[in-house]
PDB file of C-alpha atoms and ligand atoms in Angstrom:
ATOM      1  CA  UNK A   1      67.351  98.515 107.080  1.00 55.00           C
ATOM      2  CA  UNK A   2      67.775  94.968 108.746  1.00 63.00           C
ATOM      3  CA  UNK A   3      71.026  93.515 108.629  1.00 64.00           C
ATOM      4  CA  UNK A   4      71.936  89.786 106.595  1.00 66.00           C
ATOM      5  CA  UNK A   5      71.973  87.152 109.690  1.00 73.00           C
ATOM      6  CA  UNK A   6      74.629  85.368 107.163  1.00 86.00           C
ATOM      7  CA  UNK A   7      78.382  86.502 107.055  1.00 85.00           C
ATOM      8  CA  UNK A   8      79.522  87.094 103.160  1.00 93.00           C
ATOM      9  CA  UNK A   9      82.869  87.344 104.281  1.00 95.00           C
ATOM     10  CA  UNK A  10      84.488  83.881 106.942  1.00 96.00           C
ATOM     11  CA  UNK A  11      87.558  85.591 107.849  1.00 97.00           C
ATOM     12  CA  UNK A  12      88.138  89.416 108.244  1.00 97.00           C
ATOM     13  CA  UNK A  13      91.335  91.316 109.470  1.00 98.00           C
ATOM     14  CA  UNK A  14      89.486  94.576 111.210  1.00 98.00           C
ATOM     15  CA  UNK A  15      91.761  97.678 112.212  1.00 98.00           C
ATOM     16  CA  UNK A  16      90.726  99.697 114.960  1.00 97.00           C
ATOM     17  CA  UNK A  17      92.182 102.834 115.582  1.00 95.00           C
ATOM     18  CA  UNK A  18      93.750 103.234 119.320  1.00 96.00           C
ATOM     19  CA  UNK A  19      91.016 106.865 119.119  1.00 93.00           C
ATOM     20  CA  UNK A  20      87.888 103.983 118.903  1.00 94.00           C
ATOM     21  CA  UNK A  21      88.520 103.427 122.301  1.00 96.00           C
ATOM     22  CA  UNK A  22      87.980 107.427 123.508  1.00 95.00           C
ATOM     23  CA  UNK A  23      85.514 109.939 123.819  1.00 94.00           C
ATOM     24  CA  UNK A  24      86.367 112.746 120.779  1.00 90.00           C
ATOM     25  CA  UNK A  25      89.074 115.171 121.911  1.00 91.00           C
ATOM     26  CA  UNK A  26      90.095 112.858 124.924  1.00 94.00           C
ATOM     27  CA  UNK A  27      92.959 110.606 125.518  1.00 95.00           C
ATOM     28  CA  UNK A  28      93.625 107.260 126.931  1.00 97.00           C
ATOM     29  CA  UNK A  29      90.375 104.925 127.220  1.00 97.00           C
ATOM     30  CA  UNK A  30      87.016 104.456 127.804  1.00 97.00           C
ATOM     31  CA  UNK A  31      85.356 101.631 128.957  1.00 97.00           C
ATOM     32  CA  UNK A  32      81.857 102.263 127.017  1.00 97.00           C
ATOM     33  CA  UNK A  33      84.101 102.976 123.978  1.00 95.00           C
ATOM     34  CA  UNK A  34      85.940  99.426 124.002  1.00 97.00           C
ATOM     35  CA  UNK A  35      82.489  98.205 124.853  1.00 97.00           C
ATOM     36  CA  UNK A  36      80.938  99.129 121.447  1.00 94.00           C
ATOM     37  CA  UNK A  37      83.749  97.780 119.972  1.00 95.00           C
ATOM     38  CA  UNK A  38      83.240  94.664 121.236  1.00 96.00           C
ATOM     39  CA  UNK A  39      79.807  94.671 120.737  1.00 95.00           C
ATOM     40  CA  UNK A  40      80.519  94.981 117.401  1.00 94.00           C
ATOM     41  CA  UNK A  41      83.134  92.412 116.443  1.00 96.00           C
ATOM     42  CA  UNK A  42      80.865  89.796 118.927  1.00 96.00           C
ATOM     43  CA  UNK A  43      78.133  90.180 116.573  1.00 94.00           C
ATOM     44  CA  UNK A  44      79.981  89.905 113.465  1.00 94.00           C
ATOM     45  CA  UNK A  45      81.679  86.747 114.817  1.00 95.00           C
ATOM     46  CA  UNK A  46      78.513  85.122 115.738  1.00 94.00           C
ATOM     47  CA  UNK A  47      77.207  85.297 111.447  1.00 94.00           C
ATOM     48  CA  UNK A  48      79.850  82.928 111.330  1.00 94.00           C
ATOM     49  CA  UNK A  49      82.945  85.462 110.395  1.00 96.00           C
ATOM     50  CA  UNK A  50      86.063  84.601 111.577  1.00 97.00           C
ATOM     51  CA  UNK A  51      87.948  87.818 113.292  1.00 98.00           C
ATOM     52  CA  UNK A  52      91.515  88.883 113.254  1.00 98.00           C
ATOM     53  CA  UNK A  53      91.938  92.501 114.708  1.00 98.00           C
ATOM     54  CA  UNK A  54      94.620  94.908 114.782  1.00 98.00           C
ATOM     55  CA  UNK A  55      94.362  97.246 117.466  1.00 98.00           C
ATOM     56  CA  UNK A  56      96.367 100.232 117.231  1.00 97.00           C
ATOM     57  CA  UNK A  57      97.630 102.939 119.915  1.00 97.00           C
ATOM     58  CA  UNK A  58      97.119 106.443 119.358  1.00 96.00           C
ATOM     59  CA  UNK A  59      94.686 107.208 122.006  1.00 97.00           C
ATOM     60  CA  UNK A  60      97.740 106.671 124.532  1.00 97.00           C
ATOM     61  CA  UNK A  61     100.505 107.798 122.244  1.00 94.00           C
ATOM     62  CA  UNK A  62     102.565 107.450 118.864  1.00 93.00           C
ATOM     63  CA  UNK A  63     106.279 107.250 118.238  1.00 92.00           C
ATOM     64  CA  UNK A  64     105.720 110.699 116.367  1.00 90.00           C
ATOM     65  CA  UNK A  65     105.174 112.603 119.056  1.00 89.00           C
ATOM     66  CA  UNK A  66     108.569 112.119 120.717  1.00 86.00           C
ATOM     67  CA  UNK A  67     110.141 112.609 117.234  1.00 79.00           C
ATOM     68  CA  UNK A  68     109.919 116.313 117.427  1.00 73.00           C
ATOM     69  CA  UNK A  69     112.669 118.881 117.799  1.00 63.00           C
ATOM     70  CA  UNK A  70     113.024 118.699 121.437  1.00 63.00           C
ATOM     71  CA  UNK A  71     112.193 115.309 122.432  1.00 61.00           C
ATOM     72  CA  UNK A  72     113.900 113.316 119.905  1.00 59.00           C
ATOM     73  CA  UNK A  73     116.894 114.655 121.408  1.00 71.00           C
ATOM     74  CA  UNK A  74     115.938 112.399 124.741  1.00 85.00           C
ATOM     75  CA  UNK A  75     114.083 109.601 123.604  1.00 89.00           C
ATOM     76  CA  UNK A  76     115.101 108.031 120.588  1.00 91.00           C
ATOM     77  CA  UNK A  77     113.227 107.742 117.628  1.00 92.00           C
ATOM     78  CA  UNK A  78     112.932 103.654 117.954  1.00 95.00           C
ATOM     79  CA  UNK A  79     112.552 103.982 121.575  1.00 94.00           C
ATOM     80  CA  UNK A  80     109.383 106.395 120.928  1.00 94.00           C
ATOM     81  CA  UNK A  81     107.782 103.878 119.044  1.00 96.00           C
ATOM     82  CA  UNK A  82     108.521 101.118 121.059  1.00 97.00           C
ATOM     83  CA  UNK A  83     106.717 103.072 123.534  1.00 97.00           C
ATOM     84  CA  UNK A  84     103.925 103.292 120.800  1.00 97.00           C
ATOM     85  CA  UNK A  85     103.486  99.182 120.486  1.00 98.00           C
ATOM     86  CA  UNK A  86     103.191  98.915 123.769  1.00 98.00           C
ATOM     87  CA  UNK A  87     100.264 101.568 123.921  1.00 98.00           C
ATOM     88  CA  UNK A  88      98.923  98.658 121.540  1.00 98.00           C
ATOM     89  CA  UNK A  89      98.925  96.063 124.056  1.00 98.00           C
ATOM     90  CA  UNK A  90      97.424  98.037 126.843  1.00 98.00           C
ATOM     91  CA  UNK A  91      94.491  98.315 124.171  1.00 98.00           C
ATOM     92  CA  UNK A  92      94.345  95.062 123.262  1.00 98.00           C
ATOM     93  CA  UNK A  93      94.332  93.972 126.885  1.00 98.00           C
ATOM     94  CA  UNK A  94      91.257  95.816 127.030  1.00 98.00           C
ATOM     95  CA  UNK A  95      89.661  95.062 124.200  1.00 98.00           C
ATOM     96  CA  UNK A  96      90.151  90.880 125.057  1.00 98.00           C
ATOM     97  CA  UNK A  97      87.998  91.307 128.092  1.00 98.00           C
ATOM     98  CA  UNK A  98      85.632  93.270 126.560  1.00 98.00           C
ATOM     99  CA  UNK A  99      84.895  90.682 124.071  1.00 98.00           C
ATOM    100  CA  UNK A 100      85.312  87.620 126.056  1.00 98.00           C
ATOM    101  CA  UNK A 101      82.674  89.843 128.516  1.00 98.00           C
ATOM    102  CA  UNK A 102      80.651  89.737 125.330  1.00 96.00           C
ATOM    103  CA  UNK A 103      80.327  86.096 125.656  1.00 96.00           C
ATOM    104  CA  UNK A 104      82.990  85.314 122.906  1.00 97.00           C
ATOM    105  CA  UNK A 105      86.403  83.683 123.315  1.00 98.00           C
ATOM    106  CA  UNK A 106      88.775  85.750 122.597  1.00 98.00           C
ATOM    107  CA  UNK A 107      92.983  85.961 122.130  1.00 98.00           C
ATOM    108  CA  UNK A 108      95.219  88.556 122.255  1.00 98.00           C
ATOM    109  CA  UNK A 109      98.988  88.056 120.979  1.00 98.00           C
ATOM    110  CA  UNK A 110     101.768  90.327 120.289  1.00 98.00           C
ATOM    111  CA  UNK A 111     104.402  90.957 118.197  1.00 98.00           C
ATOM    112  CA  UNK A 112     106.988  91.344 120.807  1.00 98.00           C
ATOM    113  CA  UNK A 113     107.515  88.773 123.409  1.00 97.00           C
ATOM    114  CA  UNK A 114     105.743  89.438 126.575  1.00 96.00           C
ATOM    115  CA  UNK A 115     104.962  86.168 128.047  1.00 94.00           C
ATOM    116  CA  UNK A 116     102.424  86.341 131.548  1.00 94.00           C
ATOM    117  CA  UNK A 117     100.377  88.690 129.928  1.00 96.00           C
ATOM    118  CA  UNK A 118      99.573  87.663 126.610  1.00 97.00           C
ATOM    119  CA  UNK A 119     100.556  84.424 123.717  1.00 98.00           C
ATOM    120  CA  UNK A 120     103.551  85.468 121.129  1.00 98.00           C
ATOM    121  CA  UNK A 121     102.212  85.765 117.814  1.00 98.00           C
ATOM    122  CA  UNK A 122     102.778  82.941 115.686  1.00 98.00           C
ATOM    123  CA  UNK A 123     100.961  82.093 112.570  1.00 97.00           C
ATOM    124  CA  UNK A 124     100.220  78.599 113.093  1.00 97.00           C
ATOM    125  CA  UNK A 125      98.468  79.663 116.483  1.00 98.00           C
ATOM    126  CA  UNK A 126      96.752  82.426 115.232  1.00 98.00           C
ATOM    127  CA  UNK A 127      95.152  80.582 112.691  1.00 97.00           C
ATOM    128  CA  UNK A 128      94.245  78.034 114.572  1.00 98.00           C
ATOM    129  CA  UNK A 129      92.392  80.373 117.207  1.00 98.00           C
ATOM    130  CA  UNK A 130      90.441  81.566 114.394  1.00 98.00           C
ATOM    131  CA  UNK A 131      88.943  77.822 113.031  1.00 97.00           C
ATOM    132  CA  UNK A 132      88.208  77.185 116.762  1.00 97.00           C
ATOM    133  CA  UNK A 133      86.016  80.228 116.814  1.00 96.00           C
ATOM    134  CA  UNK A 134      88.064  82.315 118.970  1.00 98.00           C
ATOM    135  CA  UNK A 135      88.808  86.325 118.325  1.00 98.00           C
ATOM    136  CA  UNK A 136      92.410  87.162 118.065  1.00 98.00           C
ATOM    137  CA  UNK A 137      93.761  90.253 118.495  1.00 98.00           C
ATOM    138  CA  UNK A 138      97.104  91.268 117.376  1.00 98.00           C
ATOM    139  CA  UNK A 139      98.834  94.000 119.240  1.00 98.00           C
ATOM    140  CA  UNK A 140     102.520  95.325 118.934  1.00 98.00           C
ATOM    141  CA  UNK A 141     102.155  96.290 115.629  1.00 98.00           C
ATOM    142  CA  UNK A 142     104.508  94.644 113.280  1.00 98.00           C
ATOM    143  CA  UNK A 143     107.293  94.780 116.465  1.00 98.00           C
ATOM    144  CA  UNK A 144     108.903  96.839 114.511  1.00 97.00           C
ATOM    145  CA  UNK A 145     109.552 101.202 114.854  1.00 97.00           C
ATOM    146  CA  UNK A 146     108.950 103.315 112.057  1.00 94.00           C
ATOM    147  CA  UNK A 147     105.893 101.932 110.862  1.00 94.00           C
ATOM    148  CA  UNK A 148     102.638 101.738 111.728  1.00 95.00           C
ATOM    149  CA  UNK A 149      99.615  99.177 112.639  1.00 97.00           C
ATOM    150  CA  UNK A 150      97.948 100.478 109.531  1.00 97.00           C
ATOM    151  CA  UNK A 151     100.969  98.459 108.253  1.00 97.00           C
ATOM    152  CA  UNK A 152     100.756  95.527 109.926  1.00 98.00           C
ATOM    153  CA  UNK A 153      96.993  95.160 109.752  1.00 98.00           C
ATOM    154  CA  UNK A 154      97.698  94.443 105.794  1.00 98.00           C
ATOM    155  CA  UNK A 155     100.433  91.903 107.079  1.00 97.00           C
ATOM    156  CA  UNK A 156      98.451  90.046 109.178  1.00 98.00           C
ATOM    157  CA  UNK A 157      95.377  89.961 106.824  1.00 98.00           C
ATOM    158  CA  UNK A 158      97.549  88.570 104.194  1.00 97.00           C
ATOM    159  CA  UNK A 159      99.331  85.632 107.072  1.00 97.00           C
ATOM    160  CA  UNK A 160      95.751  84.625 108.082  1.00 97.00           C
ATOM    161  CA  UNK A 161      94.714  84.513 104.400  1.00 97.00           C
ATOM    162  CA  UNK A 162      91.819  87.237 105.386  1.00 98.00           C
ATOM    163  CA  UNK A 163      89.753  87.764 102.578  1.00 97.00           C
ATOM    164  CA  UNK A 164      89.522  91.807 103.332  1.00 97.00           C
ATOM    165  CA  UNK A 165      90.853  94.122 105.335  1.00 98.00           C
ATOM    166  CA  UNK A 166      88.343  96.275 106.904  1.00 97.00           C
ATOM    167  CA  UNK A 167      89.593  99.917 108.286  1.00 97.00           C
ATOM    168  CA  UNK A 168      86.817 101.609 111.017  1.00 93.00           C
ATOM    169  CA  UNK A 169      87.091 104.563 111.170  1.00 90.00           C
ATOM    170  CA  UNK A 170      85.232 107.926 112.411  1.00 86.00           C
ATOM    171  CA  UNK A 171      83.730 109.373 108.619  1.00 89.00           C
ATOM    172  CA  UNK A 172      82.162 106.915 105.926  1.00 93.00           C
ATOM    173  CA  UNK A 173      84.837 106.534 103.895  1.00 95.00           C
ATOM    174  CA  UNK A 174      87.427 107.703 101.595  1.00 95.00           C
ATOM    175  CA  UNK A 175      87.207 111.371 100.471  1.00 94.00           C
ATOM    176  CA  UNK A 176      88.413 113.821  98.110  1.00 92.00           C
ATOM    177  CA  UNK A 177      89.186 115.694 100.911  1.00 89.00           C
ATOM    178  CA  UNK A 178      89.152 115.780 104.630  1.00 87.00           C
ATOM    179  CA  UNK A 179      85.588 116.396 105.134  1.00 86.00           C
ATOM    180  CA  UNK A 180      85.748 117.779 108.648  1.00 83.00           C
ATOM    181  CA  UNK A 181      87.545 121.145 106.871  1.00 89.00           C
ATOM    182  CA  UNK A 182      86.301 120.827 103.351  1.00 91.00           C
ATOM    183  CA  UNK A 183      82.287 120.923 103.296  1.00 90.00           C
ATOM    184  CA  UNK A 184      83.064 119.671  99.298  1.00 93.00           C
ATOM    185  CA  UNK A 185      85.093 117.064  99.772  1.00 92.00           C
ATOM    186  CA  UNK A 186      83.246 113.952  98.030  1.00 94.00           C
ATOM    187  CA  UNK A 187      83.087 110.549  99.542  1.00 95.00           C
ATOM    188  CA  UNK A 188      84.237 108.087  97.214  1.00 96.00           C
ATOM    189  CA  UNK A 189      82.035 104.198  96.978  1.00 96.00           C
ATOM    190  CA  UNK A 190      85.102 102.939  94.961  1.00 95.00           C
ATOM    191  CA  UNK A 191      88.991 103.637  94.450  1.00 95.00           C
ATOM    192  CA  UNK A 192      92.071 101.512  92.871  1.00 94.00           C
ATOM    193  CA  UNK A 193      95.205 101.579  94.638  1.00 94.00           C
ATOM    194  CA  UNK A 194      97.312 103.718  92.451  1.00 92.00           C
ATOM    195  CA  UNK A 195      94.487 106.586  92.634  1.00 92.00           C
ATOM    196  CA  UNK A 196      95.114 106.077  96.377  1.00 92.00           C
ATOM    197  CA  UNK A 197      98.676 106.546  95.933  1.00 91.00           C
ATOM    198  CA  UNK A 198      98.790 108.938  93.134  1.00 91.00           C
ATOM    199  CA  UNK A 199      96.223 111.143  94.702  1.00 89.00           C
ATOM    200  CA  UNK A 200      97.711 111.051  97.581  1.00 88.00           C
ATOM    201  CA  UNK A 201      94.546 109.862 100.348  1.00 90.00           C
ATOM    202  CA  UNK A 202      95.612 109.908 103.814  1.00 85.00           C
ATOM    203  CA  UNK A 203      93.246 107.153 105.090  1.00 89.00           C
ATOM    204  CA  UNK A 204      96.326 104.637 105.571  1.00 92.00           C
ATOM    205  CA  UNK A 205      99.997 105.052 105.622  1.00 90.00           C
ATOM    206  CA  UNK A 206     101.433 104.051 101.810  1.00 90.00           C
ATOM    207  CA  UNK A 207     103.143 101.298 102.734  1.00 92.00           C
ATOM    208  CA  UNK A 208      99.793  99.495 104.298  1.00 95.00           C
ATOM    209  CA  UNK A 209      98.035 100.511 100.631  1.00 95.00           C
ATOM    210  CA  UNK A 210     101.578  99.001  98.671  1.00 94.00           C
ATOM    211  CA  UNK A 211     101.442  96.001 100.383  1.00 95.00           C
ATOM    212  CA  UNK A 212      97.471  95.445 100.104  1.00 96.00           C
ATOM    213  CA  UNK A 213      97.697  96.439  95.903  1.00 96.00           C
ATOM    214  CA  UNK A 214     101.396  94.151  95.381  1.00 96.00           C
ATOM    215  CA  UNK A 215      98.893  91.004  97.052  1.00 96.00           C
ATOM    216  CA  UNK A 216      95.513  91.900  95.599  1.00 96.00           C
ATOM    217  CA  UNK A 217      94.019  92.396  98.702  1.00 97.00           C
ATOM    218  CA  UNK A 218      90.531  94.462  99.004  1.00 97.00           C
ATOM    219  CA  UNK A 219      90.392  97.625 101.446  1.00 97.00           C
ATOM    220  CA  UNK A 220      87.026  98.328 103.126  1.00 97.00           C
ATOM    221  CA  UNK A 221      86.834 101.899 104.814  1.00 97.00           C
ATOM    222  CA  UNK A 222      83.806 102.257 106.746  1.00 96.00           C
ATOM    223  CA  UNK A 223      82.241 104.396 109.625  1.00 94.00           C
ATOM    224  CA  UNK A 224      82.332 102.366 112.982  1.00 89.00           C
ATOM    225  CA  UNK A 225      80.630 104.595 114.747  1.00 87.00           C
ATOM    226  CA  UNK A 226      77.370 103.602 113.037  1.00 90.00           C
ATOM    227  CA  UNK A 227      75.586 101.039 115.116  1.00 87.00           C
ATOM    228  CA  UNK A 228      75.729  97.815 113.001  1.00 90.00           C
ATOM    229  CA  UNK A 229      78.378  98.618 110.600  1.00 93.00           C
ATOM    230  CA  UNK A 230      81.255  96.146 111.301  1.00 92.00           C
ATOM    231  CA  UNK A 231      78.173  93.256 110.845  1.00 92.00           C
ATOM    232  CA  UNK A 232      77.090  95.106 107.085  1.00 94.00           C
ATOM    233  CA  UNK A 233      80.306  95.520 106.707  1.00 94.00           C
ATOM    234  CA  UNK A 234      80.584  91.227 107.155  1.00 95.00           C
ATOM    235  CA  UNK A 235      77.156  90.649 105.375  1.00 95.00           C
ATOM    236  CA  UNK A 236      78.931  92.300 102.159  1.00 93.00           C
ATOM    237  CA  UNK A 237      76.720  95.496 102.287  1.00 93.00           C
ATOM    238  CA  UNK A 238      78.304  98.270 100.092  1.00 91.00           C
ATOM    239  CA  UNK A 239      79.148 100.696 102.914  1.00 94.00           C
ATOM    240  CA  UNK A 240      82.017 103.095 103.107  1.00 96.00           C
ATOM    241  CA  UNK A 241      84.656 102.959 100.657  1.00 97.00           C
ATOM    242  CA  UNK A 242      86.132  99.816  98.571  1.00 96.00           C
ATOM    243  CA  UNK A 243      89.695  99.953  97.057  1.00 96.00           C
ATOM    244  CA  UNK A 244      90.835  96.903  95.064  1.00 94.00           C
ATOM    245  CA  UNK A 245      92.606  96.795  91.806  1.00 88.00           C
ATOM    246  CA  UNK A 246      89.830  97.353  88.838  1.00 70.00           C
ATOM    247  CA  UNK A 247      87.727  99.975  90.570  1.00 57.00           C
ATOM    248  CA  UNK A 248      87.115 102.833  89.045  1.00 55.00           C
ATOM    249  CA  UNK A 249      86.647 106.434  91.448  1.00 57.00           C
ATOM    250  CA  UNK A 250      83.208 106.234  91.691  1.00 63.00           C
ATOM    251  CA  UNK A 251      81.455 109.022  94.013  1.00 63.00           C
ATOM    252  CA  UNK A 252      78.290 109.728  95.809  1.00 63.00           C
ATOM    253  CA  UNK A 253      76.482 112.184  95.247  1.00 53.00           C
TER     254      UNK A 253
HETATM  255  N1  LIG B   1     104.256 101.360 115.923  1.00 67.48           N
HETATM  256  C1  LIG B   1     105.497 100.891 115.457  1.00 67.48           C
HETATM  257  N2  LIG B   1     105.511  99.757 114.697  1.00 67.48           N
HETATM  258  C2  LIG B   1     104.393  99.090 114.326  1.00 67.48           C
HETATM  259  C3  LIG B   1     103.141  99.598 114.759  1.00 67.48           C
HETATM  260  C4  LIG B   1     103.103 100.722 115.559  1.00 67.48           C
HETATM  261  O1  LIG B   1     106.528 101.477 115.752  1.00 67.48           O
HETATM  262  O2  LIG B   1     104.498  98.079 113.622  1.00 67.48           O
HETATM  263  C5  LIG B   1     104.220 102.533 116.829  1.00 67.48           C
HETATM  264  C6  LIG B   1     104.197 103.855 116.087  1.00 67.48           C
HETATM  265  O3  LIG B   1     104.961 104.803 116.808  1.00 67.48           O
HETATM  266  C7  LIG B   1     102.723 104.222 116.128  1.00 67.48           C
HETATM  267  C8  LIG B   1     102.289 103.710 117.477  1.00 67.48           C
HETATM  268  O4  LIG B   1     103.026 102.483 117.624  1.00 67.48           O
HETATM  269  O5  LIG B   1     102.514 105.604 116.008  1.00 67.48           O
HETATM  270  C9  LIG B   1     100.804 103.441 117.658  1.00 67.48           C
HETATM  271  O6  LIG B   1     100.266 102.868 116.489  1.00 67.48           O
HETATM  272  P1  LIG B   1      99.348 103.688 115.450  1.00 67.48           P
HETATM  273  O7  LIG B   1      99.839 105.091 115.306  1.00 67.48           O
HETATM  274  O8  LIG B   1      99.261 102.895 114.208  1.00 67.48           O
HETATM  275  O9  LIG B   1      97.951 103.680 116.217  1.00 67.48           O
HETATM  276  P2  LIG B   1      96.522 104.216 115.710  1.00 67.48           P
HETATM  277  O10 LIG B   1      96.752 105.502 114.965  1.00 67.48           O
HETATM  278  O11 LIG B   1      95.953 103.183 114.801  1.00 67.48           O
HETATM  279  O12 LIG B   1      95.732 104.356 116.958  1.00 67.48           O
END
């Protein structure tokens, strides 16, 4: 099916998963990965959307995995997700490039402080990157341990007044169940925050949902992977999974 040349949505807050940027079952990153990425978010910026992406870490490493019986004991638990962040920025360094390659302009700013290789982030800025067409890309997370970016990609969608928040990731959607171990589990087209909490979905960490349902603001869960979703995603195509606060579980199939 062709895709809508015009964006519904003029400002989106997209989180990519650190694992977008590697090859299944690999770690650290791939070039071609980033590259479809940015690919991706070029096209959906040039139907006239305005981007905001928060880039996470996990294909280099989480705080979690030093906060296990032996290692905790060496690094500490803040320290192992400090370590985390900065994962973040390596992949948003990437990712920058690999848009700006794309022929877009593109920003990348961080939580923490780390002037020389990219801006601080500070609202005012970002914002205005975004009405002079450039991509910004938040890395460091919220610059804070014990959460994660799922976390601060609701943050920042609400400080750049995005109008969703759109979570790629590798399966269509929200399901009953994970869908790689379940060949049942049912992919739901619609969800309300508390059924997210109460029932417990895994897509995003419960604080990113609390915050998103306390400001009213929508949750798209889509499969990246599909060539051309981030830009149906943007033309307001009914893909994946949306959660806002009067839908009702709806299901496929
Ligand atoms: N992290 C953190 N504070 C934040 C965001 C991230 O401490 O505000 C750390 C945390 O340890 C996390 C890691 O950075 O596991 C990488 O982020 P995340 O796990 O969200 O990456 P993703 O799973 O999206 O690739």
């Amino acid at each position: 099916m062709e895709i809508s040349a015009d964006a519904k949505f003029k400002r989106i807050l997209l989180k990519l998963s650190g694992e977008s940027f590697t090859h299944p079952g690999e770690r650290g990153i791939s070039m071609d990965q980033v590259l479809k990425a940015a690919q991706q978010i070029a096209q959906a910026h040039k139907m006239g959307c305005q981007v905001g992406v928060v880039i996470g870490g996990g294909n280099i490493l989480r705080g979690s995995q030093f906060i296990s019986a032996n290692s905790s004991a060496i690094v500490n638990p803040a320290s192992a997700h400090y370590m985390g962040m900065l994962a973040t920025v390596i992949n948003g360094l990437a990712l920058a490039d690999a848009i700006e390659s794309m022929g877009c302009t593109a920003r990348l700013m961080s939580a923490i402080r780390m002037d020389g290789i990219c801006e601080p982030y500070i609202r005012r800025r970002a914002k205005r990157h975004l009405e002079k067409d450039r991509v910004i890309i938040m890395a460091a997370g919220t610059g804070r341990p014990y959460v994660t970016t799922d976390t601060a990609a609701a943050s920042y969608a609400l400080e750049i007044e995005a109008e969703v928040l759109m979570k790629a990731t590798k399966v269509d959607g929200v399901y009953s169940d994970d869908p790689n171990k379940n060949p049942h589990a049912v992919l739901y087209t619609e969800l309300d925050y508390s059924s997210v909490l109460e029932q417990n979905l895994r897509f995003m960490d419960s604080t990113a949902i609390s915050h998103c349902m306390e400001h009213s603001l929508p949750v798209m869960v889509f499969n990246y992977q599909k060539e051309g979703n981030i830009q149906r995603a943007v033309a307001g195509e009914k893909i994946g999974t949306w959660i806002g606060s009067r839908a009702t579980a709806k299901t496929v199939g």
